[in-house]
Amino acid sequence: MAALSGDARNYFIFSSFTIGMSWIDLANLKIENIAGGRIYYKRSKTGKEHTIKINNKISDIIDYYSKGKKWNDYLFPIIQRTANPEDMRKDIKNNLKNYNKQLKKIAEMAD
């Protein structure tokens, strides 16, 4: 079986430990949303504000993805093209498709 993406694993773990953060919210999460041992973000679907305490698993993933990034950069490499909103939507959609393929492989391996 092909190797699984480390990103897919990390996204799954991160989402699981952040009360099931949705894909769109993962994609839009920025370094500036992380402060004082917590993640602060507004749910894109409902507009409801959330705050999540960062545990060791989340912290490890944040540390991995935040290296070398500026305050207003996206945490995860889901959105690569930021100049055009349509390209941003395409990045999110295409990366979600790849993520779901990886999750399917994980499910098959877990039987």
Coordinates of N, CA and C in Angstrom, one line a residue:
M1 N 0.8 -1.2 0.0 CA 0.0 0.0 0.0 C 0.9 1.2 0.0
A2 N 0.5 2.3 -0.7 CA 1.2 3.5 -0.8 C 1.3 4.2 0.6
A3 N 2.4 4.9 0.7 CA 2.6 5.7 2.0 C 1.5 6.7 2.2
L4 N 1.1 6.9 3.4 CA 0.1 7.9 3.7 C 0.8 9.3 3.9
S5 N 0.0 10.3 3.6 CA 0.5 11.6 3.8 C 0.6 12.0 5.3
G6 N 1.7 12.5 5.7 CA 1.9 13.0 7.1 C 0.9 14.1 7.3
D7 N 0.6 14.9 6.3 CA -0.3 16.0 6.5 C -1.7 15.5 6.8
A8 N -2.1 14.5 6.1 CA -3.5 14.0 6.3 C -3.6 13.5 7.8
R9 N -2.6 12.8 8.2 CA -2.6 12.3 9.6 C -2.6 13.4 10.6
N10 N -1.8 14.5 10.3 CA -1.8 15.6 11.2 C -3.1 16.4 11.2
Y11 N -3.7 16.6 10.0 CA -5.0 17.3 10.0 C -6.1 16.5 10.7
F12 N -6.1 15.2 10.6 CA -7.1 14.4 11.3 C -6.9 14.5 12.8
I13 N -5.7 14.3 13.3 CA -5.4 14.4 14.7 C -5.8 15.8 15.2
F14 N -5.3 16.9 14.5 CA -5.6 18.2 14.9 C -7.1 18.5 15.0
S15 N -7.8 18.1 13.9 CA -9.3 18.2 13.9 C -10.0 17.5 15.1
S16 N -9.5 16.3 15.3 CA -10.1 15.5 16.4 C -9.9 16.1 17.8
F17 N -8.7 16.7 18.0 CA -8.4 17.3 19.3 C -8.9 18.8 19.4
T18 N -9.5 19.3 18.3 CA -10.0 20.7 18.3 C -11.6 20.6 18.1
I19 N -12.2 19.8 18.8 CA -13.7 19.6 18.8 C -14.2 19.4 17.4
G20 N -13.4 18.7 16.5 CA -13.9 18.4 15.2 C -13.9 19.6 14.3
M21 N -12.8 20.4 14.4 CA -12.7 21.6 13.5 C -12.9 21.2 12.1
S22 N -13.7 21.9 11.4 CA -14.1 21.6 10.0 C -12.9 21.9 9.0
W23 N -12.9 21.3 7.8 CA -11.9 21.5 6.9 C -11.7 23.0 6.5
I24 N -12.8 23.7 6.3 CA -12.7 25.1 5.9 C -12.1 25.9 7.0
D25 N -12.4 25.5 8.3 CA -11.8 26.3 9.4 C -10.3 25.9 9.6
L26 N -9.9 24.6 9.3 CA -8.5 24.3 9.3 C -7.8 25.1 8.2
A27 N -8.3 25.1 7.1 CA -7.7 25.8 5.9 C -7.5 27.3 6.3
N28 N -8.4 27.9 6.9 CA -8.4 29.4 7.2 C -7.7 29.7 8.5
L29 N -7.2 28.7 9.3 CA -6.6 29.0 10.6 C -5.2 29.7 10.3
K30 N -5.0 30.8 11.0 CA -3.7 31.5 10.9 C -2.9 31.5 12.2
I31 N -1.7 31.7 12.1 CA -0.8 31.8 13.2 C -1.4 32.8 14.3
E32 N -1.9 33.9 13.8 CA -2.5 34.9 14.7 C -3.7 34.4 15.5
N33 N -4.2 33.2 15.1 CA -5.3 32.7 15.9 C -4.9 31.9 17.1
I34 N -3.6 31.8 17.3 CA -3.0 31.0 18.4 C -2.3 31.9 19.3
A35 N -2.7 31.9 20.6 CA -2.2 32.8 21.6 C -2.5 32.3 23.0
G36 N -1.5 32.4 23.9 CA -1.7 32.1 25.3 C -2.2 30.7 25.5
G37 N -1.6 29.8 24.8 CA -2.0 28.4 25.0 C -3.4 28.0 24.5
R38 N -4.0 28.8 23.6 CA -5.3 28.6 23.1 C -5.4 28.9 21.6
I39 N -6.4 28.3 21.0 CA -6.7 28.6 19.6 C -8.0 29.4 19.6
Y40 N -8.0 30.5 19.0 CA -9.2 31.4 18.9 C -9.6 31.5 17.4
Y41 N -10.9 31.1 17.1 CA -11.3 31.2 15.7 C -12.8 31.3 15.6
K42 N -13.3 31.9 14.5 CA -14.7 32.0 14.3 C -15.1 30.9 13.3
R43 N -16.1 30.1 13.6 CA -16.6 29.0 12.8 C -17.1 29.7 11.5
S44 N -16.6 29.3 10.3 CA -17.0 29.9 9.1 C -18.5 29.6 8.7
K45 N -19.0 28.4 9.1 CA -20.4 28.1 8.8 C -21.4 28.8 9.6
T46 N -21.1 29.0 10.9 CA -22.1 29.6 11.8 C -21.7 31.0 12.3
G47 N -20.4 31.3 12.2 CA -20.0 32.6 12.7 C -19.7 32.6 14.2
K48 N -20.0 31.4 14.9 CA -19.8 31.3 16.3 C -18.3 31.3 16.6
E49 N -17.9 32.0 17.7 CA -16.5 32.1 18.1 C -16.2 30.9 19.0
H50 N -15.0 30.3 18.8 CA -14.6 29.2 19.6 C -13.2 29.5 20.2
T51 N -12.9 28.9 21.3 CA -11.6 28.9 21.9 C -11.3 27.5 22.4
I52 N -10.1 27.1 22.1 CA -9.8 25.7 22.4 C -8.4 25.7 23.1
K53 N -8.4 25.0 24.2 CA -7.1 24.8 24.9 C -6.2 23.9 24.1
I54 N -4.9 24.3 24.0 CA -3.9 23.5 23.3 C -3.3 22.5 24.2
N55 N -3.5 21.2 23.8 CA -2.8 20.1 24.5 C -1.5 19.8 23.8
N56 N -0.8 18.7 24.3 CA 0.5 18.4 23.7 C 0.4 18.0 22.3
K57 N -0.6 17.2 21.9 CA -0.7 16.7 20.5 C -0.9 17.9 19.6
I58 N -1.8 18.8 19.9 CA -2.1 20.0 19.1 C -0.8 20.9 19.1
S59 N -0.1 21.0 20.2 CA 1.1 21.8 20.3 C 2.2 21.3 19.3
D60 N 2.3 20.0 19.3 CA 3.3 19.4 18.4 C 3.0 19.7 16.9
I61 N 1.8 19.6 16.6 CA 1.4 19.9 15.2 C 1.5 21.4 14.9
I62 N 1.1 22.2 15.8 CA 1.3 23.7 15.6 C 2.8 24.0 15.4
D63 N 3.6 23.4 16.3 CA 5.1 23.7 16.2 C 5.6 23.3 14.8
Y64 N 5.2 22.1 14.3 CA 5.6 21.6 13.1 C 5.3 22.5 11.9
Y65 N 4.0 23.0 11.9 CA 3.6 23.8 10.7 C 3.9 25.3 10.8
S66 N 4.2 25.8 12.0 CA 4.4 27.2 12.2 C 5.8 27.6 12.0
K67 N 6.7 26.7 11.9 CA 8.1 27.1 11.7 C 8.3 28.0 10.5
G68 N 9.0 29.1 10.7 CA 9.3 30.1 9.7 C 8.2 30.9 9.2
K69 N 7.0 30.8 9.8 CA 5.9 31.6 9.3 C 5.7 32.9 10.1
K70 N 5.1 33.8 9.4 CA 4.8 35.1 10.0 C 3.4 35.1 10.7
W71 N 3.1 36.1 11.5 CA 1.9 36.2 12.3 C 0.6 36.0 11.5
N72 N 0.6 36.5 10.3 CA -0.7 36.5 9.5 C -0.7 35.4 8.4
D73 N 0.3 34.4 8.5 CA 0.3 33.3 7.6 C -0.7 32.2 8.0
Y74 N -1.1 31.5 7.0 CA -2.0 30.3 7.3 C -1.1 29.3 8.0
L75 N -1.7 28.6 9.0 CA -1.0 27.5 9.7 C -0.7 26.4 8.8
F76 N -1.7 25.9 8.2 CA -1.6 24.6 7.3 C -1.4 25.0 5.9
P77 N -0.6 24.2 5.1 CA -0.4 24.4 3.7 C -1.5 24.0 2.8
I78 N -2.7 24.4 3.1 CA -3.9 24.0 2.4 C -4.2 25.1 1.3
I79 N -4.1 26.3 1.7 CA -4.3 27.4 0.7 C -2.9 27.9 0.3
Q80 N -2.6 27.8 -1.0 CA -1.3 28.2 -1.5 C -1.4 29.5 -2.3
R81 N -2.6 29.8 -2.9 CA -2.8 30.9 -3.7 C -3.7 31.9 -3.1
T82 N -3.3 33.1 -2.7 CA -4.1 34.0 -1.9 C -4.5 35.2 -2.6
A83 N -4.0 35.4 -3.8 CA -4.3 36.7 -4.6 C -5.8 36.7 -5.1
N84 N -6.4 35.5 -5.3 CA -7.7 35.5 -6.0 C -8.6 34.5 -5.1
P85 N -9.7 35.0 -4.7 CA -10.6 34.2 -3.8 C -11.0 32.9 -4.5
E86 N -11.2 32.9 -5.8 CA -11.6 31.7 -6.6 C -10.5 30.6 -6.5
D87 N -9.2 31.1 -6.6 CA -8.1 30.2 -6.5 C -8.0 29.6 -5.1
M88 N -8.3 30.4 -4.1 CA -8.3 30.0 -2.7 C -9.3 28.9 -2.5
R89 N -10.5 29.1 -3.1 CA -11.6 28.1 -3.0 C -11.2 26.8 -3.6
K90 N -10.5 26.9 -4.8 CA -10.0 25.7 -5.5 C -9.0 25.0 -4.7
D91 N -8.0 25.7 -4.1 CA -7.0 25.1 -3.3 C -7.7 24.3 -2.1
I92 N -8.7 24.9 -1.5 CA -9.4 24.2 -0.4 C -10.1 23.0 -0.9
K93 N -10.8 23.1 -2.0 CA -11.5 22.0 -2.5 C -10.6 20.8 -3.0
N94 N -9.5 21.2 -3.7 CA -8.6 20.1 -4.2 C -7.9 19.4 -3.0
N95 N -7.5 20.2 -2.1 CA -6.8 19.6 -0.9 C -7.7 18.8 -0.1
L96 N -9.0 19.1 0.0 CA -10.0 18.3 0.7 C -10.2 17.0 0.0
K97 N -10.2 17.0 -1.3 CA -10.3 15.8 -2.1 C -9.2 14.8 -1.8
N98 N -7.9 15.4 -1.8 CA -6.8 14.6 -1.5 C -6.8 14.1 0.0
Y99 N -7.2 14.9 0.9 CA -7.3 14.5 2.3 C -8.3 13.4 2.4
N100 N -9.5 13.5 1.8 CA -10.4 12.4 1.9 C -9.9 11.1 1.3
K101 N -9.1 11.1 0.2 CA -8.5 9.9 -0.3 C -7.6 9.3 0.7
Q102 N -6.8 10.1 1.4 CA -5.9 9.6 2.4 C -6.7 9.0 3.6
L103 N -7.8 9.7 4.0 CA -8.6 9.1 5.1 C -9.2 7.8 4.7
K104 N -9.5 7.6 3.5 CA -10.1 6.3 3.0 C -9.0 5.2 3.1
K105 N -7.8 5.6 2.8 CA -6.6 4.6 2.9 C -6.4 4.2 4.4
I106 N -6.5 5.2 5.2 CA -6.4 4.9 6.7 C -7.5 4.0 7.1
A107 N -8.7 4.2 6.7 CA -9.9 3.4 7.1 C -9.7 2.0 6.6
E108 N -9.2 1.8 5.3 CA -8.9 0.5 4.8 C -7.8 -0.3 5.6
M109 N -6.8 0.4 6.0 CA -5.7 -0.2 6.8 C -6.3 -0.6 8.2
A110 N -7.2 0.2 8.7 CA -7.7 -0.1 10.0 C -8.8 -1.2 10.0
D111 N -9.2 -1.5 8.7 CA -10.2 -2.6 8.5 C -11.5 -2.2 9.1

